[in-house]
XYZ file of C-alpha atoms in Angstrom:
628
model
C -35.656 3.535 13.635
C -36.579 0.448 15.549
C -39.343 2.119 17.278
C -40.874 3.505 14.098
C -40.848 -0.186 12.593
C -42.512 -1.438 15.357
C -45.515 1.327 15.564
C -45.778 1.587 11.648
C -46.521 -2.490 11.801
C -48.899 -2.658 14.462
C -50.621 0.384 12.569
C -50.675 -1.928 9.380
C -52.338 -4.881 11.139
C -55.460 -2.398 12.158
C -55.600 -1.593 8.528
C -55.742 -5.194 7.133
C -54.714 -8.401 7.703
C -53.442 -8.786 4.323
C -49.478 -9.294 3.192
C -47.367 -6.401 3.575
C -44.303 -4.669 2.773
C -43.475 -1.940 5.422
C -41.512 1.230 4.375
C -39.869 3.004 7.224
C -39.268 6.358 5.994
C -42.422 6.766 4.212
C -45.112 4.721 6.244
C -46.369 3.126 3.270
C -47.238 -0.615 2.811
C -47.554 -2.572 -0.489
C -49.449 -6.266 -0.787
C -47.922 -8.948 -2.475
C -49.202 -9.712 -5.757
C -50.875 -13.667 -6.163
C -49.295 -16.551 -7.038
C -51.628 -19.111 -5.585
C -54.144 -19.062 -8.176
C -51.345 -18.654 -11.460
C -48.942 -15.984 -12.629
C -50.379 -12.737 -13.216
C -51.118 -12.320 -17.091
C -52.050 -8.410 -16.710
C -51.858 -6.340 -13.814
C -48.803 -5.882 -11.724
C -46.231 -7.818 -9.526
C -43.948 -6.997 -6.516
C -40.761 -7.938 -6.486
C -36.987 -7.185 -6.177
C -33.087 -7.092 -7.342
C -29.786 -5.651 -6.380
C -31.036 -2.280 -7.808
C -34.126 -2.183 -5.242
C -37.790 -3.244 -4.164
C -39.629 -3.313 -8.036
C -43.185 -2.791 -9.548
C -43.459 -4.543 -12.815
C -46.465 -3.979 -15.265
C -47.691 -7.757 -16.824
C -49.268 -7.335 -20.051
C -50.848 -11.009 -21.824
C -48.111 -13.038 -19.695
C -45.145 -10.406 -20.703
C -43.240 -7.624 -18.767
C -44.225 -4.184 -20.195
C -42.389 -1.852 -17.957
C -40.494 -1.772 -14.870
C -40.629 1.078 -12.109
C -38.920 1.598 -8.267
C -41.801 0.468 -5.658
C -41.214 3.767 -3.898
C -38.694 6.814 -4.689
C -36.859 8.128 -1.100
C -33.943 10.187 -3.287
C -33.704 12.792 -5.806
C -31.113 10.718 -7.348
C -32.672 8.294 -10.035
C -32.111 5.365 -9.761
C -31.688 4.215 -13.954
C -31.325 0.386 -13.335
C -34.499 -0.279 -11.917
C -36.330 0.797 -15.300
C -34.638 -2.184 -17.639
C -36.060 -5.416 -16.439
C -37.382 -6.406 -19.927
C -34.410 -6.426 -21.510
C -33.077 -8.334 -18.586
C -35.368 -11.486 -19.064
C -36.036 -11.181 -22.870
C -32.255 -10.283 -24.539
C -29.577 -12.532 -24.863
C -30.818 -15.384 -23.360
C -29.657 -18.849 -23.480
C -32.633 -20.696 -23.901
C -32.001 -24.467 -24.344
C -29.013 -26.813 -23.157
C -25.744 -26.886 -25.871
C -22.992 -28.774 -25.790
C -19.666 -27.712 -27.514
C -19.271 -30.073 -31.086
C -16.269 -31.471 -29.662
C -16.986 -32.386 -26.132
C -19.934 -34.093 -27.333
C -18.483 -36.319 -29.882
C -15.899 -37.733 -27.450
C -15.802 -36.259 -24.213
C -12.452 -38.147 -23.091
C -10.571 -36.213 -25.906
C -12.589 -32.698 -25.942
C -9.924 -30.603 -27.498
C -10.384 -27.700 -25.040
C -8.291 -25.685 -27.019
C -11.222 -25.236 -29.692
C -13.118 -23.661 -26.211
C -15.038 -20.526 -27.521
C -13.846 -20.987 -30.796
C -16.117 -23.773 -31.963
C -20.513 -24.154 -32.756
C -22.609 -25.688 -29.885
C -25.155 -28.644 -30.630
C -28.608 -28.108 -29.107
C -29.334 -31.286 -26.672
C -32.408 -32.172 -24.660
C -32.236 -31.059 -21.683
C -32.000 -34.529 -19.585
C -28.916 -35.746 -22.136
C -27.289 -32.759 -20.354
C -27.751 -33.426 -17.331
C -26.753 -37.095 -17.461
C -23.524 -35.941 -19.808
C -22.692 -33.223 -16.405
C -23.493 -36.092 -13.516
C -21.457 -38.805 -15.274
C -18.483 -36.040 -16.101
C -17.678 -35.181 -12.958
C -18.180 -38.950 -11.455
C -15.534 -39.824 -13.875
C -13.182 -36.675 -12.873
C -13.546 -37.250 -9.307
C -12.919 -41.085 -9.908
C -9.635 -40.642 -11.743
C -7.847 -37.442 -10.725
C -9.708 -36.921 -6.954
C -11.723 -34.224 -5.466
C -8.996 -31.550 -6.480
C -9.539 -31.731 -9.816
C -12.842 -30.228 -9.146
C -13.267 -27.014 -9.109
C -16.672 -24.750 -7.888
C -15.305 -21.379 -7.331
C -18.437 -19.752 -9.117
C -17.715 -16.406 -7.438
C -19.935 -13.662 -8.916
C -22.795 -11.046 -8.429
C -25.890 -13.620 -7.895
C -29.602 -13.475 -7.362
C -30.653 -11.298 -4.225
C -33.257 -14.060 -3.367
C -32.360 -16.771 0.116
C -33.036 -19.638 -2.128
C -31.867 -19.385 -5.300
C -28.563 -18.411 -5.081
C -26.466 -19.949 -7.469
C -23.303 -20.225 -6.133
C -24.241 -21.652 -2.712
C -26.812 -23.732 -4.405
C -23.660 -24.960 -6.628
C -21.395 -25.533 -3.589
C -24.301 -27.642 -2.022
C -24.658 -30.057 -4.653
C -20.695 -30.406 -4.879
C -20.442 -31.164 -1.228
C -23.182 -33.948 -1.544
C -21.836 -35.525 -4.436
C -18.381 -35.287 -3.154
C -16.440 -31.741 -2.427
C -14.920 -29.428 -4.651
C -12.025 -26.912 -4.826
C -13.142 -23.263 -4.005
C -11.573 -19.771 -3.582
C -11.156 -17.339 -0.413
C -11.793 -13.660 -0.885
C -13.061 -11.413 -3.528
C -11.425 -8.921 -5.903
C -13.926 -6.138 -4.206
C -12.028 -6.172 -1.120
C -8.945 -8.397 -1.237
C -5.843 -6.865 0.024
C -8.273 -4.610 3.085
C -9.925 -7.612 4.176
C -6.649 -9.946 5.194
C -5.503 -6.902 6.367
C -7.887 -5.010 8.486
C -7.862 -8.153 10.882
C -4.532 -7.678 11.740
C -4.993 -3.890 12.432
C -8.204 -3.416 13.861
C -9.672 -7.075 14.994
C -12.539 -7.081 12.226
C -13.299 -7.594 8.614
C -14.521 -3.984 8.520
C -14.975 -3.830 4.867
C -18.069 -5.608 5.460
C -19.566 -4.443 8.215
C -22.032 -1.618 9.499
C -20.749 1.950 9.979
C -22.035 4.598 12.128
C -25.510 5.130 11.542
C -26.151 8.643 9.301
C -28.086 9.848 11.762
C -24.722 10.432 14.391
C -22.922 11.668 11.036
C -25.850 14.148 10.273
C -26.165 15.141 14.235
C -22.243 15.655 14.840
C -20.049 15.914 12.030
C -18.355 18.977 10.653
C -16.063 17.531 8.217
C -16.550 14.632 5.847
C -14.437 13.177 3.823
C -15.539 11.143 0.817
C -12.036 9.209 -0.068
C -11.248 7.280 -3.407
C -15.061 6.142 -4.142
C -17.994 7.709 -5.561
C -21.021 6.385 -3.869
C -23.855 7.937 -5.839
C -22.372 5.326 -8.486
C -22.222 2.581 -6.301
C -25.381 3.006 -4.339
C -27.596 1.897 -6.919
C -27.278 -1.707 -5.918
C -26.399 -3.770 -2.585
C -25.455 -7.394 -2.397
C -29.165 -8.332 -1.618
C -31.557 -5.413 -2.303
C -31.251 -2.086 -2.005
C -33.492 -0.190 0.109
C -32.194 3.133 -1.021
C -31.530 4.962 1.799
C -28.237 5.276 1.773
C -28.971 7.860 -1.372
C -31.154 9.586 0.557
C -28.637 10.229 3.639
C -26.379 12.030 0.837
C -29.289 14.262 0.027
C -29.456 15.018 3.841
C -25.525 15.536 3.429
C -26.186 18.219 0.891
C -28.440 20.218 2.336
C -26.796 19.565 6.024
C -24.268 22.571 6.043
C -21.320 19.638 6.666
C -18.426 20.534 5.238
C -17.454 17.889 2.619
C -14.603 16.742 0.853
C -13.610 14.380 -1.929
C -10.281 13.050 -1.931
C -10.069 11.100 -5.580
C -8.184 11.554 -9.054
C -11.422 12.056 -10.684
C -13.917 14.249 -9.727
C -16.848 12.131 -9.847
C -20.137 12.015 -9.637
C -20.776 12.549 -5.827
C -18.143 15.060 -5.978
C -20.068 17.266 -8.103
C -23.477 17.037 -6.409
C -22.241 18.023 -3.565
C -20.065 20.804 -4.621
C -17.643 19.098 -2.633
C -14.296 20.686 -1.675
C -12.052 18.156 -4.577
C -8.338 17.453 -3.535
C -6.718 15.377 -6.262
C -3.837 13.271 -5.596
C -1.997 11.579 -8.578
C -3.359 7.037 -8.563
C -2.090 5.235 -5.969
C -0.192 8.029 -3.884
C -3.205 8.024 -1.177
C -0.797 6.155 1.648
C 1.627 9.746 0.446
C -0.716 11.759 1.208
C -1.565 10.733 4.563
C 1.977 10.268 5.526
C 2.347 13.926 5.181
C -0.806 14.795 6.931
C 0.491 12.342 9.599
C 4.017 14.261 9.779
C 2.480 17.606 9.973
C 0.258 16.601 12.920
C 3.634 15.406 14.690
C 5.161 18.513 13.986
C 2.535 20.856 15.155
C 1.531 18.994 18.166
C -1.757 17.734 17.088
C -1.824 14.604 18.172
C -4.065 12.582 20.279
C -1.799 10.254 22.240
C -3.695 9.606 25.203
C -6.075 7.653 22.762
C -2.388 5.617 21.241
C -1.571 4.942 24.653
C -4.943 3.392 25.252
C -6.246 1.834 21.898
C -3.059 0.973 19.963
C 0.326 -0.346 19.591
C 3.242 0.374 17.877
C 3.041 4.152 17.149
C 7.106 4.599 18.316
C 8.215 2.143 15.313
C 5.501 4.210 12.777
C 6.988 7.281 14.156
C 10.394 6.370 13.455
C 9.918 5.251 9.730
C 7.928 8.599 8.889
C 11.376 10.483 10.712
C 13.413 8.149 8.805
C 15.362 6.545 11.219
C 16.006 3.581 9.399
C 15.989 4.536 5.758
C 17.187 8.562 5.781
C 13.838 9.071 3.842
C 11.931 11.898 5.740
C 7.989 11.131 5.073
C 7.496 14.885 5.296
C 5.221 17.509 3.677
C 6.985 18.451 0.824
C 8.282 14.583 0.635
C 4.453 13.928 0.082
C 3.625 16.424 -1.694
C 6.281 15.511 -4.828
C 4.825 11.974 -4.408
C 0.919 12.470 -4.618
C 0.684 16.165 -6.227
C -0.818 17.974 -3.614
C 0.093 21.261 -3.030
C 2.576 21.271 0.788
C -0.299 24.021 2.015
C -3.212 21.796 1.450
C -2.204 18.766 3.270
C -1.055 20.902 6.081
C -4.355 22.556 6.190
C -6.576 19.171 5.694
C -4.215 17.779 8.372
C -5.938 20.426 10.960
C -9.080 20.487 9.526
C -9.457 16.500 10.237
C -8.007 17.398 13.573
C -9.947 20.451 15.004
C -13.268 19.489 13.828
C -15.597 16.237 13.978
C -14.582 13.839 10.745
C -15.776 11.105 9.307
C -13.479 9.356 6.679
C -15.712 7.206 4.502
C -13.321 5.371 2.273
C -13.335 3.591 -0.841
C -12.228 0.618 -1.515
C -10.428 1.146 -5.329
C -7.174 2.413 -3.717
C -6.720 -0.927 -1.947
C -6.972 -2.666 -5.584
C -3.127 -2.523 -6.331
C 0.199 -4.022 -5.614
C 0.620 -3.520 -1.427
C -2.981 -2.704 -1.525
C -2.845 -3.626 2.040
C -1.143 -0.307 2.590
C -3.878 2.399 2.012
C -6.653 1.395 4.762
C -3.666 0.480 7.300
C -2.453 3.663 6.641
C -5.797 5.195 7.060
C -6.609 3.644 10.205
C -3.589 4.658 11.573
C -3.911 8.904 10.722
C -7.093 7.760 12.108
C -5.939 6.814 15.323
C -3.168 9.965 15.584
C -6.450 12.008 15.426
C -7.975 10.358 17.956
C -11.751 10.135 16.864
C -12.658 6.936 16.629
C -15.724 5.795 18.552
C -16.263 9.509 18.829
C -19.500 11.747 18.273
C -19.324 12.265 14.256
C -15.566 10.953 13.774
C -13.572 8.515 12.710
C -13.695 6.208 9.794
C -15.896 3.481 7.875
C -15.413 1.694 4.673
C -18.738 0.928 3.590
C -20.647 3.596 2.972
C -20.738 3.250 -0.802
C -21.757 -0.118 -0.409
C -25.176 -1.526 0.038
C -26.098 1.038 1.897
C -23.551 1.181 4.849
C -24.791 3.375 7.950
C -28.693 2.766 7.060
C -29.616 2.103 10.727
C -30.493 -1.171 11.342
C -33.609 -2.281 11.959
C -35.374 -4.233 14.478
C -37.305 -7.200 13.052
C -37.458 -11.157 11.636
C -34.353 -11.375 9.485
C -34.033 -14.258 6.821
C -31.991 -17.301 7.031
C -31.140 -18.941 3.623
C -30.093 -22.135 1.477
C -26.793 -23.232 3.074
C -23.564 -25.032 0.999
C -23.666 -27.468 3.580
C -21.939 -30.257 3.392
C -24.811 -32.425 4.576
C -23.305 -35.280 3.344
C -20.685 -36.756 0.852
C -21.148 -39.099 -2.149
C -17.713 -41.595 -1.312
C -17.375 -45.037 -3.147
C -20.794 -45.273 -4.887
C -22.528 -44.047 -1.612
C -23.536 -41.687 0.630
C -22.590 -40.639 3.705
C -24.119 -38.425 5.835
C -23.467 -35.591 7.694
C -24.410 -33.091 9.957
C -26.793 -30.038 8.642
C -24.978 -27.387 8.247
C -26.675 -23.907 9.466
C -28.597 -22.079 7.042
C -26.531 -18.928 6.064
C -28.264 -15.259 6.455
C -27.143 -13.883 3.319
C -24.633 -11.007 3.254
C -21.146 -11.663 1.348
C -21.830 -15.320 0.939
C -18.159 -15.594 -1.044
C -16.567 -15.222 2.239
C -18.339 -18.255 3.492
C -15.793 -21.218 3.446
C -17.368 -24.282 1.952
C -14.688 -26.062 0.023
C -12.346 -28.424 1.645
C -9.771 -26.519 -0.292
C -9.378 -23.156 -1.663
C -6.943 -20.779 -2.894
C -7.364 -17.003 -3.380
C -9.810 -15.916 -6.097
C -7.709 -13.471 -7.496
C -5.064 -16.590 -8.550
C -7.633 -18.867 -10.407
C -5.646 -17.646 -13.390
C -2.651 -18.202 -12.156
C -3.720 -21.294 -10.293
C -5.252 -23.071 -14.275
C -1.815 -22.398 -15.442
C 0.374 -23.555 -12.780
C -0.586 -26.710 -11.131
C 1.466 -27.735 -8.262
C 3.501 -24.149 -7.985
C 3.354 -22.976 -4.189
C 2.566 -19.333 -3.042
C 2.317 -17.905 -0.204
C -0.609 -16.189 1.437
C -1.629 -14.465 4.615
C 1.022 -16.805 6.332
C 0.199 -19.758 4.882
C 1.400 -22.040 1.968
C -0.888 -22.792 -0.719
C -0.389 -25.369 -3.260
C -2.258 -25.424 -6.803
C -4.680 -28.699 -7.198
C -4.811 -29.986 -11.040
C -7.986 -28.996 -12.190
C -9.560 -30.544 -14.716
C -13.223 -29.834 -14.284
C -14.612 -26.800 -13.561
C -18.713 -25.562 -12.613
C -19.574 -22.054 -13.035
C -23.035 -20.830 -11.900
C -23.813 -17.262 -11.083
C -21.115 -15.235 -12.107
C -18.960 -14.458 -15.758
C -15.169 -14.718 -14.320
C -13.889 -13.870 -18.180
C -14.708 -10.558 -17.629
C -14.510 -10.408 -14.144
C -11.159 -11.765 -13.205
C -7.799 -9.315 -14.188
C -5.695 -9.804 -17.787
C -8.731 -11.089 -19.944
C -6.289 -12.879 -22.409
C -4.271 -14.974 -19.731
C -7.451 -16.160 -18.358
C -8.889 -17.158 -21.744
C -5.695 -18.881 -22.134
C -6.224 -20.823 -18.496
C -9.829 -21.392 -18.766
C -9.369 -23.951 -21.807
C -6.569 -25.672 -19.469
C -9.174 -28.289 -17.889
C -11.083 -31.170 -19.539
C -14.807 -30.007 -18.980
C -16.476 -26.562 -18.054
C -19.837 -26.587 -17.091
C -21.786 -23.354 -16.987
C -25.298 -22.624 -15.476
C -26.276 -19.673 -17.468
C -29.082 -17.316 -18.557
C -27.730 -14.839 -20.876
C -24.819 -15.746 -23.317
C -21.861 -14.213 -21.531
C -18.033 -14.707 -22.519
C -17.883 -16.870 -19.702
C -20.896 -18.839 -21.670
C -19.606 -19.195 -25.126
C -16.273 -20.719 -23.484
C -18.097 -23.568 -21.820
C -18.404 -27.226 -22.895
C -21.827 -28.085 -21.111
C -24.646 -24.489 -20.852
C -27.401 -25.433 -19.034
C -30.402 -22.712 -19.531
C -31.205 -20.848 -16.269
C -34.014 -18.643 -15.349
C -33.455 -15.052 -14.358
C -34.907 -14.144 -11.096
C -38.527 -12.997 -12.408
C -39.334 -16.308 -13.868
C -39.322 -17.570 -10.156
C -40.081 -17.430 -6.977
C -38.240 -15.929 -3.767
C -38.246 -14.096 -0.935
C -35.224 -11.372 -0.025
C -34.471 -8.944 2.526
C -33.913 -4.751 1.871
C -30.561 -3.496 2.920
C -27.593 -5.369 3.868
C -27.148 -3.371 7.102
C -30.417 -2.023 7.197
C -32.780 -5.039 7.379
C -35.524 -2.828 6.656
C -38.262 -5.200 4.238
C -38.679 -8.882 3.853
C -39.904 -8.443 0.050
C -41.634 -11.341 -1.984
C -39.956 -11.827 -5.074
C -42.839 -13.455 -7.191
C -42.600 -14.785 -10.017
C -43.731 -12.544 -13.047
C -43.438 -14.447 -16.412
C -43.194 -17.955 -17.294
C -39.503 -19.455 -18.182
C -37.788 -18.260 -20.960
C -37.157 -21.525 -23.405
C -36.242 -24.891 -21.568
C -34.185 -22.674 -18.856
C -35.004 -23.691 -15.263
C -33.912 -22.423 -12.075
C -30.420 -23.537 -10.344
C -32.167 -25.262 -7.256
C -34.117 -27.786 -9.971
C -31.089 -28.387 -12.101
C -29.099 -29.338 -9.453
C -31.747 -31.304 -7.826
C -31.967 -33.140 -10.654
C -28.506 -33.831 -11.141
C -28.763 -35.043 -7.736
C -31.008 -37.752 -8.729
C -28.835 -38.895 -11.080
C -26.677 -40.162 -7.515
C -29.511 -41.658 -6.056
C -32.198 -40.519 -3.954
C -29.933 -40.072 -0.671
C -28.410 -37.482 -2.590
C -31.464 -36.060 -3.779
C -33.041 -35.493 -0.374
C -29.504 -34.171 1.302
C -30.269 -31.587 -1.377
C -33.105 -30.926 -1.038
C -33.937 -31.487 2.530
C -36.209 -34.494 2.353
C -37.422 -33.235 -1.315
C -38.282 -29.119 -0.327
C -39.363 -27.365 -3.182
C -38.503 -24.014 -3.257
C -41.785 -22.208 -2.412
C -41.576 -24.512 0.701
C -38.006 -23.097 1.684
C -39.690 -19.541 0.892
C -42.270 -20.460 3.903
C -39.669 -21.836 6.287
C -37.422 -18.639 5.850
C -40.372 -16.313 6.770
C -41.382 -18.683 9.497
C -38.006 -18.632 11.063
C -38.012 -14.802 10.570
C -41.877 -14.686 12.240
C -40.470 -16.687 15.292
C -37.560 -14.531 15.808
C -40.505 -11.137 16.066
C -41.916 -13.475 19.132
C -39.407 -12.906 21.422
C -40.237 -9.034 20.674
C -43.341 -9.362 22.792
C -46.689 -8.851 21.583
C -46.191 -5.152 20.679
C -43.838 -6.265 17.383
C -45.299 -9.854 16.701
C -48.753 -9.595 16.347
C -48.793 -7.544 13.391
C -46.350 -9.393 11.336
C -48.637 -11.387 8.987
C -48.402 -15.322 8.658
C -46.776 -16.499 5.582
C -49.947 -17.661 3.546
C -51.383 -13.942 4.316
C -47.671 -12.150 3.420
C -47.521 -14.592 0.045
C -50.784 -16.054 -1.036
C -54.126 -13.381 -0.775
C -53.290 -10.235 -2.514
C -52.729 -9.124 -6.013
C -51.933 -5.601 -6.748
């Protein structure tokens, strides 16, 4: 895949010298439309989302219709046809405050929270009201009553992204309590540390390709990726769609282990096993004792590769407990049939397999158990690092076993700190580096943090004491809270409870573009833009790395709404022009933190040699010349 990048660039540069986006399976290239000389009233514009690489149509100044750049998979893709609705329903236009904050915010009644009318304020009223807010909550309660957890689904662009742009303007103007984790992933990722020395969840699998070449058996377990493939963290490139039309037609035997036969299931014409909710860790128990039993074990690789097999042994032969973790044990647990988990059992075992795994079964009380448990049948069978076997738990995500390309990869705006607001001035600190994207939530920028799946929990209780992943974590009082980038009302478990905790603190402040629950239960909305009223630059696939796309801007701001990196830049100057350029880098606008992320990414191509770097375009060619 590398090698085809690299010839399928230098053949571009013979074409033209102007900006392009380079397609690897295809061969086609695509110039970015012109912002240099104003936004494009009709014609078309390149740019991108979660849902993939986009081709909008501009008629007089408005988006008409919305279309995939390029189609690689039979599968449609529905999401990438909406973007209309996306900038013109729902939105919050102009900056409200909630009637009662506003008339006194010392005595806000938060308990009126969603319940009462906003008043319409200019839109520098709010941002003084937010700056002097939270300089009065850190003065009086500390830096723990401030809280910037803002997880959520963001823009795919490397500068505006809203919750690292919110965690950067907390850690100039003083720090903030965040979260650790994610609900995606939470009990696999503290686990899979422990078992196998690696996040995993989040991290590339073996490339399609090996699966395609070697495999005879697939398994598609608890997750149903032609759901989930539509959209990746940054932006999709599609592939991963594409390598489960090559599974179809490959003559790979495939089954889907899930209580619902889903979608994948079904194109496919998968083999469908269906074990009751939450009985998975059953179910491969009994495999796991039927292997024992009939000798089908690979213990050279437990010898070399793991530990602890004797005391896993033991529980399934209940040494300790008089609870055999047999077949037909299993089988009254889960609801499998004693034949068929005797005959997957050998199946796994006699022929290539690749487990791709889900993560939904992990999403449960001892959801730690499932992937540990998977890992280990894993490891009885002895094909891990092997041809076409062993496991991976990212395939239905953002396009998991794309290969990974050779290239310039984006850096992006970092949280920072680069300095702290402390006594009525700032002090500063050492640049932090500029993050590369990826699962940016996992990125520890708070000085203090508890688990994202407790902010509930966390509203309700401050000072209680839990425990987690060995440590002891004890709930700040929060009394101000900054959301930007996500909706946690409809995010986070037990809707009510939450409601109940989110009108706990004095002030919420929400940067916002449509009007979300989370929205209509703030004190302070500030009106953002959606990601095609402004510019950005992104890269294609997670894994992959396959485009650096231009996300240009296509319409002019809906209302007074303005982009996250200017609204907190300006609440920056509210602190005083140290502040202001800690933020902003010396006073970077955004298009100039567009052209330092390509120019990192067209200095990383030199060390390539001549053969990759000369055809990469500079940025004014890649951003400025073309319009489509």
């Amino acid at each position: 895949m590398s090698l085809d990048r690299r010839k399928f660039l230098k053949a571009g540069a013979a074409l033209s010298i102007l900006p392009l986006v380079p397609s690897l399976a295809l061969g086609k290239t695509v110039q970015a439309s012109s912002v240099n000389s104003g936004l494009v009233k009709n014609g078309t514009v390149i740019t991108a989302a979660h849902w993939g690489i986009l081709k909008l149509t501009i008629k007089d100044g408005k988006i008409t219709k919305s279309e995939p750049w390029e189609k690689v998979t039979r599968n449609e893709n529905p999401l990438q046809y909406y973007t209309a609705d996306m900038v013109y329903k729902s939105r919050v236009k102009y900056p409200y405050v909630r009637k009662s904050y506003l008339a006194n915010p010392n005595n806000p009644k938060p308990e009126l929270r969603g319940k009462e009318e906003f008043v319409r304020v200019s839109y520098d009223e709010a941002i003084k009201l937010v700056a002097r807010e939270l300089k009065k909550t850190r003065d009086t309660k500390g830096t723990q009553a401030v809280f910037g957890g803002s997880y959520g689904w963001l823009s795919s662009g490397r500068v505006h992204n809203a919750r690292v742009l919110l965690h950067r303007f907390l850690n100039v103007t003083g720090g903030f309590v965040g979260v650790s984790g994610d609900y995606s992933t939470g009990a696999a990722q503290v686990i899979m540390p422990y078992v196998m020395g690696s996040l995993e969840v989040y991290e590339q699998q073996t490339s399609w390709e090996s699966i395609l070449e070697n495999s005879k058996t697939v398994v598609i377990w608890g997750s149903d990726p032609l759901s989930t493939l539509r959209i990746a963290w940054s932006v999709s490139e599609q592939r991963g769609l594409m390598y489960f039309d090559k599974l179809k037609n490959s003559g790979i035997k495939v089954i889907c282990i899930d209580p619902i036969r889903t979608e994948t299931c079904k194109y496919l014409d998968a083999q469908w096993v269906s074990p009751r909710p939450n009985t998975d860790v059953a179910l491969m128990m009994g495999m796991a004792s039927h292997l024992i039993s009939v000798n089908k074990v690979k213990y050279d690789f437990l010898d070399n590769y793991t530990v602890g097999f004797d005391k896993f042994k033991a529980y399934l032969e209940g040494k300790k407990d008089n609870v055999k973790k047999d077949v037909a044990w299993a089988s009254k647990i889960c609801g499998v049939d004693e034949n068929t988990i005797k005959t997957l059992a050998e199946l796994f075992y006699d022929n290539p397999t690749m487990i791709m795994s889900g993560w939904g079964m992990q999403r449960a009380q001892h959801g730690e158990q499932p992937h540990w448990m998977l890992v280990t049948l894993c490891c009885m069978l002895g094909q891990i690092g092997t041809a076409g076997g062993g496991f991976g738990l990212s395939y239905h995500y953002s396009n998991g076993g794309v290969p990974t390309c050779k290239g310039g990869v984006l850096g992006g705006i970092s949280a920072g700190p680069v300095g702290i607001w402390r006594n009525g001035k700032f002090v500063g600190m050492p640049k932090a580096n500029a993050s590369g994207g990826g699962a940016e939530w996992l990125q520890q920028s708070a000085s203090y943090s508890f688990p994202v799946a407790r902010i509930a929990d966390a509203l309700l209780n401050p000072g209680k004491t839990i425990q987690h992943n060995g440590k002891t974590i004890k709930y700040p009082k929060i009394d101000f809270i900054y959301w930007s980038g996500g909706n946690p009302l409809v995010h986070h478990q037990n809707t009510n409870n939450f409601a109940k905790a989110w009108r706990k603190p004095r002030t919420v402040v929400v940067n916002e573009i449509y009007w979300t629950p989370t929205a209509k239960m703030a004190d302070i909305i500030l009106p953002a833009t959606s990601s095609y009223e402004r510019d950005d630059i992104s890269m294609s696939g997670d894994y992959s790395n396959m485009h650096i796309v231009p996300m240009k801007q296509a319409v002019l701001p809906e209302g007074e709404s303005r982009d996250d990196y200017t609204i907190f830049s300006d609440l920056c100057k509210v602190y005083g022009k140290d502040v202001f350029n800690a933020y902003t880098d010396g006073g970077k606008t955004p298009l100039e933190l567009i052209k330092q992320y390509y120019n990192q990414a067209y200095k990383q191509t030199q060390a390539y040699g001549a053969e990759f770097a000369t055809p990469m375009p500079t940025f004014e060619e890649f951003w400025e010349k073309m319009n489509l």
